[in-house]
Tab-separated table of C-alpha atoms in Angstrom:
chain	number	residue	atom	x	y	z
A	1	UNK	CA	0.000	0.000	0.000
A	2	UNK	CA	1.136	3.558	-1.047
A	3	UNK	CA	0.061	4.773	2.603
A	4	UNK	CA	-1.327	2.481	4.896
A	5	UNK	CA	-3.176	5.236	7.026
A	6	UNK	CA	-5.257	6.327	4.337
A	7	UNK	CA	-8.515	4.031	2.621
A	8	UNK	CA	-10.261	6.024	-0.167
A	9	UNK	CA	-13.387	6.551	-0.522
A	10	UNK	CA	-15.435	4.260	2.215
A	11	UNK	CA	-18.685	2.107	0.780
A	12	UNK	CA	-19.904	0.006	3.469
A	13	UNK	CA	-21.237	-2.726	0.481
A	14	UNK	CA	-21.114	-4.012	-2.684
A	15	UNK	CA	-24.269	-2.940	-3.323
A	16	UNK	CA	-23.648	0.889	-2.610
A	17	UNK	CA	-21.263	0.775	-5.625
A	18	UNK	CA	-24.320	0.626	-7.676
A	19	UNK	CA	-25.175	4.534	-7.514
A	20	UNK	CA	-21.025	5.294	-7.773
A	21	UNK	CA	-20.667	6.046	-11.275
A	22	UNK	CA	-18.703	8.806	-12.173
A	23	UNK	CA	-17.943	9.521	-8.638
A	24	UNK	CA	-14.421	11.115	-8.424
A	25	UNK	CA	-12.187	9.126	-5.326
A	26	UNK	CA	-10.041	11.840	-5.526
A	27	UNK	CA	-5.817	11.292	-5.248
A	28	UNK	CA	-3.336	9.105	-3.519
A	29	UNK	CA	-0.152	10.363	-1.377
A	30	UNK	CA	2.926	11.514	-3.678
A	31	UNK	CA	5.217	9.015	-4.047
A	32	UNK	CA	8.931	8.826	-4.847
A	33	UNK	CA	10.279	6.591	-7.218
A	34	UNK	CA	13.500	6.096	-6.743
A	35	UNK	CA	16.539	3.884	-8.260
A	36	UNK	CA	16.517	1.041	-6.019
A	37	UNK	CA	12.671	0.541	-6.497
A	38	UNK	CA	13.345	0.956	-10.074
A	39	UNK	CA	16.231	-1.483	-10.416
A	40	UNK	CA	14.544	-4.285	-7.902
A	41	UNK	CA	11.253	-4.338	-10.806
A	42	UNK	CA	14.269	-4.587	-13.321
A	43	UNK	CA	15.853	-7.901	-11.337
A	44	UNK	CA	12.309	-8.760	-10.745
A	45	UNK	CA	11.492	-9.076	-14.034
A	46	UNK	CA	14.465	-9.611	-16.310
A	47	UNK	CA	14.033	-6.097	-17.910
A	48	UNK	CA	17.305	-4.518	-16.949
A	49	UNK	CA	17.522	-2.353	-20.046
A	50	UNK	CA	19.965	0.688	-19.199
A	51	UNK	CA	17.995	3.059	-19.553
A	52	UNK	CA	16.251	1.692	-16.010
A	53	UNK	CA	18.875	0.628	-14.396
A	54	UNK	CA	22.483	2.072	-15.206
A	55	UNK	CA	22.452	5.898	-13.921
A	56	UNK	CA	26.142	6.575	-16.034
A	57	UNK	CA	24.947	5.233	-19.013
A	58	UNK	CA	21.264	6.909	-18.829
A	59	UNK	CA	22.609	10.300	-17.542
A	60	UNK	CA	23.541	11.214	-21.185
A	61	UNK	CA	20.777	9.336	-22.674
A	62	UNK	CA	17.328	10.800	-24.209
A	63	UNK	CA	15.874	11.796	-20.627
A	64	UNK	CA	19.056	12.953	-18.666
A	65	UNK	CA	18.877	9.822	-16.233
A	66	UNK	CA	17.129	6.922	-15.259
A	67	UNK	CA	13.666	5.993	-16.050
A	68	UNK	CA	10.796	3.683	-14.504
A	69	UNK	CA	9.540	1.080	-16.618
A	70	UNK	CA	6.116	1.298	-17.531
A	71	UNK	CA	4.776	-1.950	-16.330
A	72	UNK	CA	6.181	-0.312	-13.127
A	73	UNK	CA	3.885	2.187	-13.066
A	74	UNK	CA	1.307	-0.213	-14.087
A	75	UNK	CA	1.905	-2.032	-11.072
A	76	UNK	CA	1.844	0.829	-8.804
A	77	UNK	CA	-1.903	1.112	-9.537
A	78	UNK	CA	-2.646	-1.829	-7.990
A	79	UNK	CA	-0.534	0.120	-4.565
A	80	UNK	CA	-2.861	2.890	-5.264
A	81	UNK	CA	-6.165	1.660	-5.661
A	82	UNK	CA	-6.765	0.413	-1.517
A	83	UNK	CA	-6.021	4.522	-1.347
A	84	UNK	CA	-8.412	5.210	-3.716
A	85	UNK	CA	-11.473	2.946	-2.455
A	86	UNK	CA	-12.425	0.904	0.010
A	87	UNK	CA	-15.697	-1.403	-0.124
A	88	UNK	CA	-16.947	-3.233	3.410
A	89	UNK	CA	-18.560	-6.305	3.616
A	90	UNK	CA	-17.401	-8.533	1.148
A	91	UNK	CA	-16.465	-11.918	1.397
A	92	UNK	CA	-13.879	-11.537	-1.263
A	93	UNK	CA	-12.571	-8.970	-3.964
A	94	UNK	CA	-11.149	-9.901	-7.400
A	95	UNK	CA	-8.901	-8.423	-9.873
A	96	UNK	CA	-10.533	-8.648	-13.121
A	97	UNK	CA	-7.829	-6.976	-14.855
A	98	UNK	CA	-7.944	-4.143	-17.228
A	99	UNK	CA	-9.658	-2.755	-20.068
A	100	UNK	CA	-7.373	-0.010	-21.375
A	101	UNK	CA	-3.352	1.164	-20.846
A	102	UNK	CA	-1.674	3.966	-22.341
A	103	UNK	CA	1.395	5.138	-21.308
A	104	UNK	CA	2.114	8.688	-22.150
A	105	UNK	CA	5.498	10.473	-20.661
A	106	UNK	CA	8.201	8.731	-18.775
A	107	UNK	CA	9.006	8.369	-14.861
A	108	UNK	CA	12.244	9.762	-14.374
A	109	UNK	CA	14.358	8.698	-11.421
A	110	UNK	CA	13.360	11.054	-8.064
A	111	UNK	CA	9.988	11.830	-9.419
A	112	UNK	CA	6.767	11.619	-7.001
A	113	UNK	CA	4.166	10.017	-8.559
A	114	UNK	CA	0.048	9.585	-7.766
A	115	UNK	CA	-2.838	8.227	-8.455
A	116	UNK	CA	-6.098	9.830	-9.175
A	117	UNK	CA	-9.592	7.713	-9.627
A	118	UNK	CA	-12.816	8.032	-11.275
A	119	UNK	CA	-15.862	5.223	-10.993
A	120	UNK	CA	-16.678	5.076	-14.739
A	121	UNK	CA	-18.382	1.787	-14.772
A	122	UNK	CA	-20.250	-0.315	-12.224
A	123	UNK	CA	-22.510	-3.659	-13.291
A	124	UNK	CA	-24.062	-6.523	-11.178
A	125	UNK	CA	-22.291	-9.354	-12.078
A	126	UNK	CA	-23.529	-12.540	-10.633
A	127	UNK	CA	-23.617	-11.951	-6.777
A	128	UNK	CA	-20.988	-9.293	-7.098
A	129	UNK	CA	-20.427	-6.005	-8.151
A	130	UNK	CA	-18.141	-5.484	-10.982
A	131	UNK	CA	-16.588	-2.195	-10.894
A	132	UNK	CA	-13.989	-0.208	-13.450
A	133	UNK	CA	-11.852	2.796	-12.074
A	134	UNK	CA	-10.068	5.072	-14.534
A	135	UNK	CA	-6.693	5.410	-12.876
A	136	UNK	CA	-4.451	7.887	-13.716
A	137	UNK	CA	-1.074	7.741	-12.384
A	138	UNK	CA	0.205	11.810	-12.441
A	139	UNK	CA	3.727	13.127	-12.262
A	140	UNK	CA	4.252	15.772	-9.892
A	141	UNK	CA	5.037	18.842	-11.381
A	142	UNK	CA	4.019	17.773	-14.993
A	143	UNK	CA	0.332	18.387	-17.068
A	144	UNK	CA	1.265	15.030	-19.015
A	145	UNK	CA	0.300	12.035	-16.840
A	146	UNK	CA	2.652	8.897	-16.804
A	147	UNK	CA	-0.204	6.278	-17.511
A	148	UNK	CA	-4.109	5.831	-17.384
A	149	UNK	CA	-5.372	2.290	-16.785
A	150	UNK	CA	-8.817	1.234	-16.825
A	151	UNK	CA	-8.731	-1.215	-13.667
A	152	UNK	CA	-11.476	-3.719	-13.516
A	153	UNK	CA	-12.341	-5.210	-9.563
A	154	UNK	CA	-15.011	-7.763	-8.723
A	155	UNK	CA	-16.572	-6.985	-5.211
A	156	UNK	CA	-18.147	-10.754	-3.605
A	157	UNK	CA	-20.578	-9.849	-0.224
């Protein structure tokens, strides 16, 4: 969790996600991405490209230093969202996965990154409510965000 005090917007059920479409859950805690986080996702996944992962060799490349890698910043929605929104009584919640990615300006080593979430979908689905959030993952300081995602959760009561 990006910050472990905070919880999002609070519905006590599945079933009050019903009326939350379009409902803004407003924006995570800054925060910092630095080298080390960036090189562990690099040993984590294999990708240890340079221009993650070696600060000499990215300082005179096409962004002045070192990079995240965008399935990084993917990933960091999934810190994000419990920040974003929190929904009581269920018996279990599901990651669904995600309808759309773009990723549209780079993470560059000591930047502070958030998240900011809109409800723009909510369906019954089975006994659950099926819910999309429009995540998008700002840079502070920029107007270009780093990535949207279209995140898609299951909520079980």
């Amino acid at each position: 969790r990006a910050n472990a005090l905070k919880m999002g917007v609070i519905f006590n059920t599945p079933g009050a996600l019903l009326t939350a479409e379009g409902r803004d859950l407003g924006h995570t805690d800054w925060l910092e991405i630095d080298q080390t986080r960036i090189t562990t996702f690099g040993e984590t996944t294999g990708d240890m490209q340079w221009i993650h992962v070696d600060p000499a060799r990215a300082k005179d490349g096409p962004f002045g230093g070192t990079i995240a890698h965008g399935y990084l910043t993917l990933a960091l929605v999934n810190a994000f969202m419990p920040d974003l929104i929190t929904v009581n009584g269920v018996s279990s919640g599901l990651n669904i996965g995600l309808d759309k990615v773009r990723f549209l300006a780079p993470v560059k080593v000591g930047s502070r990154i958030r998240g900011h979430g809109v409800v723009s979908k909510v369906e019954t689905k089975g006994t659950g409510v099926q819910v999309t959030v429009d995540v998008t993952i700002e840079i502070e300081g920029h107007d270009k965000p780093a990535c949207i995602a279209s995140t898609i959760s299951r909520y079980i009561p």
